[in-house]
PDB file of C-alpha atoms in Angstrom:
ATOM      1  CA  UNK A1045     100.164 132.103  93.794  1.00  0.00           C
ATOM      2  CA  UNK A1046     100.321 129.000  91.652  1.00  0.00           C
ATOM      3  CA  UNK A1047     102.440 127.034  94.153  1.00  0.00           C
ATOM      4  CA  UNK A1048     100.011 127.711  97.005  1.00  0.00           C
ATOM      5  CA  UNK A1049      97.500 125.032  96.070  1.00  0.00           C
ATOM      6  CA  UNK A1050      96.919 122.458  98.817  1.00  0.00           C
ATOM      7  CA  UNK A1051      96.563 118.714  98.847  1.00  0.00           C
ATOM      8  CA  UNK A1052      93.046 117.427  99.618  1.00  0.00           C
ATOM      9  CA  UNK A1053      94.382 115.320 102.479  1.00  0.00           C
ATOM     10  CA  UNK A1054      95.742 118.547 103.989  1.00  0.00           C
ATOM     11  CA  UNK A1055      92.294 120.136 103.556  1.00  0.00           C
ATOM     12  CA  UNK A1056      90.774 117.139 105.327  1.00  0.00           C
ATOM     13  CA  UNK A1057      93.310 117.457 108.167  1.00  0.00           C
ATOM     14  CA  UNK A1058      92.497 121.159 108.577  1.00  0.00           C
ATOM     15  CA  UNK A1059      88.771 120.346 108.664  1.00  0.00           C
ATOM     16  CA  UNK A1060      89.394 117.820 111.483  1.00  0.00           C
ATOM     17  CA  UNK A1061      91.392 120.328 113.534  1.00  0.00           C
ATOM     18  CA  UNK A1062      89.849 121.236 116.895  1.00  0.00           C
ATOM     19  CA  UNK A1063      90.468 124.741 118.239  1.00  0.00           C
ATOM     20  CA  UNK A1064      89.060 126.881 121.029  1.00  0.00           C
ATOM     21  CA  UNK A1065      86.967 129.814 119.811  1.00  0.00           C
ATOM     22  CA  UNK A1066      85.125 132.043 122.273  1.00  0.00           C
ATOM     23  CA  UNK A1067      85.861 129.555 125.042  1.00  0.00           C
ATOM     24  CA  UNK A1068      84.326 126.644 123.144  1.00  0.00           C
ATOM     25  CA  UNK A1069      86.206 123.751 121.523  1.00  0.00           C
ATOM     26  CA  UNK A1070      85.089 123.380 117.906  1.00  0.00           C
ATOM     27  CA  UNK A1071      86.130 121.392 114.868  1.00  0.00           C
ATOM     28  CA  UNK A1072      87.014 123.694 111.956  1.00  0.00           C
ATOM     29  CA  UNK A1073      85.055 121.498 109.560  1.00  0.00           C
ATOM     30  CA  UNK A1074      81.857 122.247 111.490  1.00  0.00           C
ATOM     31  CA  UNK A1075      82.273 126.002 110.983  1.00  0.00           C
ATOM     32  CA  UNK A1076      81.229 127.984 107.966  1.00  0.00           C
ATOM     33  CA  UNK A1077      84.170 128.930 105.766  1.00  0.00           C
ATOM     34  CA  UNK A1078      83.939 132.616 106.673  1.00  0.00           C
ATOM     35  CA  UNK A1079      84.196 131.612 110.358  1.00  0.00           C
ATOM     36  CA  UNK A1080      87.321 129.553 109.639  1.00  0.00           C
ATOM     37  CA  UNK A1081      88.853 132.592 107.956  1.00  0.00           C
ATOM     38  CA  UNK A1082      87.778 134.995 110.703  1.00  0.00           C
ATOM     39  CA  UNK A1083      88.541 132.839 113.748  1.00  0.00           C
ATOM     40  CA  UNK A1084      91.482 130.688 112.608  1.00  0.00           C
ATOM     41  CA  UNK A1085      93.243 131.809 109.417  1.00  0.00           C
ATOM     42  CA  UNK A1086      93.377 135.559 110.051  1.00  0.00           C
ATOM     43  CA  UNK A1087      94.616 135.205 113.651  1.00  0.00           C
ATOM     44  CA  UNK A1088      97.122 132.521 112.608  1.00  0.00           C
ATOM     45  CA  UNK A1089      98.622 134.665 109.853  1.00  0.00           C
ATOM     46  CA  UNK A1090      98.180 138.176 111.250  1.00  0.00           C
ATOM     47  CA  UNK A1091     101.744 138.731 112.403  1.00  0.00           C
ATOM     48  CA  UNK A1092     103.458 136.855 109.582  1.00  0.00           C
ATOM     49  CA  UNK A1093     101.938 138.952 106.811  1.00  0.00           C
ATOM     50  CA  UNK A1094     101.747 135.770 104.739  1.00  0.00           C
ATOM     51  CA  UNK A1095      99.022 133.440 103.593  1.00  0.00           C
ATOM     52  CA  UNK A1096      98.280 130.282 105.584  1.00  0.00           C
ATOM     53  CA  UNK A1097     100.228 128.050 103.179  1.00  0.00           C
ATOM     54  CA  UNK A1098     103.353 130.206 103.529  1.00  0.00           C
ATOM     55  CA  UNK A1099     102.891 130.519 107.300  1.00  0.00           C
ATOM     56  CA  UNK A1100     102.590 126.751 107.781  1.00  0.00           C
ATOM     57  CA  UNK A1101     105.478 126.034 105.378  1.00  0.00           C
ATOM     58  CA  UNK A1102     107.742 128.515 107.210  1.00  0.00           C
ATOM     59  CA  UNK A1103     106.846 127.047 110.604  1.00  0.00           C
ATOM     60  CA  UNK A1104     107.557 123.520 109.370  1.00  0.00           C
ATOM     61  CA  UNK A1105     110.890 124.607 107.925  1.00  0.00           C
ATOM     62  CA  UNK A1106     111.884 126.339 111.157  1.00  0.00           C
ATOM     63  CA  UNK A1107     110.808 123.345 113.191  1.00  0.00           C
ATOM     64  CA  UNK A1108     112.671 120.928 110.922  1.00  0.00           C
ATOM     65  CA  UNK A1109     115.783 123.074 111.247  1.00  0.00           C
ATOM     66  CA  UNK A1110     115.513 122.696 115.007  1.00  0.00           C
ATOM     67  CA  UNK A1111     114.998 126.419 115.555  1.00  0.00           C
ATOM     68  CA  UNK A1112     112.587 127.886 118.059  1.00  0.00           C
ATOM     69  CA  UNK A1113     109.273 128.826 116.489  1.00  0.00           C
ATOM     70  CA  UNK A1114     109.369 132.480 115.556  1.00  0.00           C
ATOM     71  CA  UNK A1115     105.706 133.153 114.970  1.00  0.00           C
ATOM     72  CA  UNK A1116     104.728 136.265 116.920  1.00  0.00           C
ATOM     73  CA  UNK A1117     102.115 135.888 119.625  1.00  0.00           C
ATOM     74  CA  UNK A1118      98.653 136.840 118.487  1.00  0.00           C
ATOM     75  CA  UNK A1119      96.732 139.788 119.895  1.00  0.00           C
ATOM     76  CA  UNK A1120      94.587 138.166 122.626  1.00  0.00           C
ATOM     77  CA  UNK A1121      91.921 140.831 122.218  1.00  0.00           C
ATOM     78  CA  UNK A1122      91.266 139.621 118.679  1.00  0.00           C
ATOM     79  CA  UNK A1123      91.545 135.876 119.114  1.00  0.00           C
ATOM     80  CA  UNK A1124      91.900 133.246 121.788  1.00  0.00           C
ATOM     81  CA  UNK A1125      94.530 131.484 119.714  1.00  0.00           C
ATOM     82  CA  UNK A1126      97.988 132.159 121.097  1.00  0.00           C
ATOM     83  CA  UNK A1127     101.359 131.065 119.746  1.00  0.00           C
ATOM     84  CA  UNK A1128     101.417 127.829 121.735  1.00  0.00           C
ATOM     85  CA  UNK A1129      97.873 126.892 120.756  1.00  0.00           C
ATOM     86  CA  UNK A1130      98.593 127.509 117.073  1.00  0.00           C
ATOM     87  CA  UNK A1131     101.794 125.449 117.215  1.00  0.00           C
ATOM     88  CA  UNK A1132      99.936 122.599 118.908  1.00  0.00           C
ATOM     89  CA  UNK A1133      97.157 122.835 116.308  1.00  0.00           C
ATOM     90  CA  UNK A1134      99.756 122.814 113.528  1.00  0.00           C
ATOM     91  CA  UNK A1135     101.448 119.737 114.986  1.00  0.00           C
ATOM     92  CA  UNK A1136      98.125 117.881 115.275  1.00  0.00           C
ATOM     93  CA  UNK A1137      97.069 118.893 111.769  1.00  0.00           C
ATOM     94  CA  UNK A1138     100.380 117.926 110.150  1.00  0.00           C
ATOM     95  CA  UNK A1139     100.587 114.629 112.052  1.00  0.00           C
ATOM     96  CA  UNK A1140      97.143 113.695 110.741  1.00  0.00           C
ATOM     97  CA  UNK A1141      98.073 114.807 107.211  1.00  0.00           C
ATOM     98  CA  UNK A1142     101.355 112.846 107.183  1.00  0.00           C
ATOM     99  CA  UNK A1143      99.575 109.730 108.469  1.00  0.00           C
ATOM    100  CA  UNK A1144      97.012 109.949 105.686  1.00  0.00           C
ATOM    101  CA  UNK A1145      99.588 110.899 103.023  1.00  0.00           C
ATOM    102  CA  UNK A1146     101.886 108.041 104.021  1.00  0.00           C
ATOM    103  CA  UNK A1147     104.836 110.112 105.202  1.00  0.00           C
ATOM    104  CA  UNK A1148     106.382 113.513 104.788  1.00  0.00           C
ATOM    105  CA  UNK A1149     104.829 114.511 101.456  1.00  0.00           C
ATOM    106  CA  UNK A1150     104.328 118.071 100.189  1.00  0.00           C
ATOM    107  CA  UNK A1151     101.074 119.582 101.463  1.00  0.00           C
ATOM    108  CA  UNK A1152     101.157 122.302  98.821  1.00  0.00           C
ATOM    109  CA  UNK A1153     102.290 122.578  95.237  1.00  0.00           C
ATOM    110  CA  UNK A1154     101.358 123.739  91.752  1.00  0.00           C
ATOM    111  CA  UNK A1155      97.674 124.096  90.932  1.00  0.00           C
ATOM    112  CA  UNK A1156      96.019 121.027  89.459  1.00  0.00           C
ATOM    113  CA  UNK A1157      92.436 122.129  90.127  1.00  0.00           C
ATOM    114  CA  UNK A1158      90.734 125.365  91.163  1.00  0.00           C
ATOM    115  CA  UNK A1159      88.007 125.128  93.827  1.00  0.00           C
ATOM    116  CA  UNK A1160      85.186 127.621  93.700  1.00  0.00           C
ATOM    117  CA  UNK A1161      83.044 127.707  96.830  1.00  0.00           C
ATOM    118  CA  UNK A1162      80.735 129.837  98.944  1.00  0.00           C
ATOM    119  CA  UNK A1163      82.022 131.092 102.289  1.00  0.00           C
ATOM    120  CA  UNK A1164      78.557 130.626 103.829  1.00  0.00           C
ATOM    121  CA  UNK A1165      78.766 126.819 103.702  1.00  0.00           C
ATOM    122  CA  UNK A1166      80.574 124.555 106.138  1.00  0.00           C
ATOM    123  CA  UNK A1167      84.303 124.250 105.620  1.00  0.00           C
ATOM    124  CA  UNK A1168      84.047 120.496 106.138  1.00  0.00           C
ATOM    125  CA  UNK A1169      81.776 120.263 103.084  1.00  0.00           C
ATOM    126  CA  UNK A1170      84.464 121.952 100.976  1.00  0.00           C
ATOM    127  CA  UNK A1171      87.134 119.566 102.286  1.00  0.00           C
ATOM    128  CA  UNK A1172      84.894 116.541 101.628  1.00  0.00           C
ATOM    129  CA  UNK A1173      84.111 117.736  98.110  1.00  0.00           C
ATOM    130  CA  UNK A1174      87.824 118.084  97.325  1.00  0.00           C
ATOM    131  CA  UNK A1175      88.582 114.659  98.798  1.00  0.00           C
ATOM    132  CA  UNK A1176      85.775 113.009  96.811  1.00  0.00           C
ATOM    133  CA  UNK A1177      87.005 114.621  93.603  1.00  0.00           C
ATOM    134  CA  UNK A1178      90.589 113.573  94.403  1.00  0.00           C
ATOM    135  CA  UNK A1179      89.507 109.972  94.960  1.00  0.00           C
ATOM    136  CA  UNK A1180      87.614 110.016  91.668  1.00  0.00           C
ATOM    137  CA  UNK A1181      90.462 111.413  89.538  1.00  0.00           C
ATOM    138  CA  UNK A1182      93.258 109.406  91.184  1.00  0.00           C
ATOM    139  CA  UNK A1183      91.338 106.199  91.823  1.00  0.00           C
ATOM    140  CA  UNK A1184      92.734 106.121  95.338  1.00  0.00           C
ATOM    141  CA  UNK A1185      91.565 106.782  98.870  1.00  0.00           C
ATOM    142  CA  UNK A1186      93.977 108.093 101.515  1.00  0.00           C
ATOM    143  CA  UNK A1187      96.946 107.464  99.249  1.00  0.00           C
ATOM    144  CA  UNK A1188      99.161 110.319  98.212  1.00  0.00           C
ATOM    145  CA  UNK A1189      99.216 111.471  94.613  1.00  0.00           C
ATOM    146  CA  UNK A1190     100.622 114.941  93.743  1.00  0.00           C
ATOM    147  CA  UNK A1191      97.290 116.606  93.019  1.00  0.00           C
ATOM    148  CA  UNK A1192      96.718 120.081  94.458  1.00  0.00           C
ATOM    149  CA  UNK A1193      93.660 122.314  94.740  1.00  0.00           C
ATOM    150  CA  UNK A1194      93.820 126.100  94.776  1.00  0.00           C
ATOM    151  CA  UNK A1195      91.539 127.392  97.541  1.00  0.00           C
ATOM    152  CA  UNK A1196      91.343 131.149  98.032  1.00  0.00           C
ATOM    153  CA  UNK A1197      91.392 131.103 101.837  1.00  0.00           C
ATOM    154  CA  UNK A1198      94.793 129.346 101.942  1.00  0.00           C
ATOM    155  CA  UNK A1199      96.499 131.484  99.330  1.00  0.00           C
TER     156      UNK A1199
END
């Protein structure tokens, strides 16, 4: 579990991600954390049996190896997110993260800080809090430093 902490710029990229839920396009940061878990994380990880960090890392590795994505299609009765939509969301999220991080930097790593939060608040507030703390402790904004936050919903 200790290597499943995420970088705050990755959290910010996830919060900016737009997905279709119940026929409506929404930004994950505008949803409450429990909604992000219910409508994005659980459907995205259902068939992998892994946490979101491991699912994303495996998909990146497969993609970098030039292999076809092997993530099983999601049950359409449970979520509107299908394999193609998740892959597109992943690409958008990781492109944003790599732009902010200044290249292909690790999005997860060993725990530097533990984030405690309520699932009833907006996910974007959690991402902003982590980013503000990161900027304070590193003295940098949108520059990559290897500082990682353990967040329960990703691990």
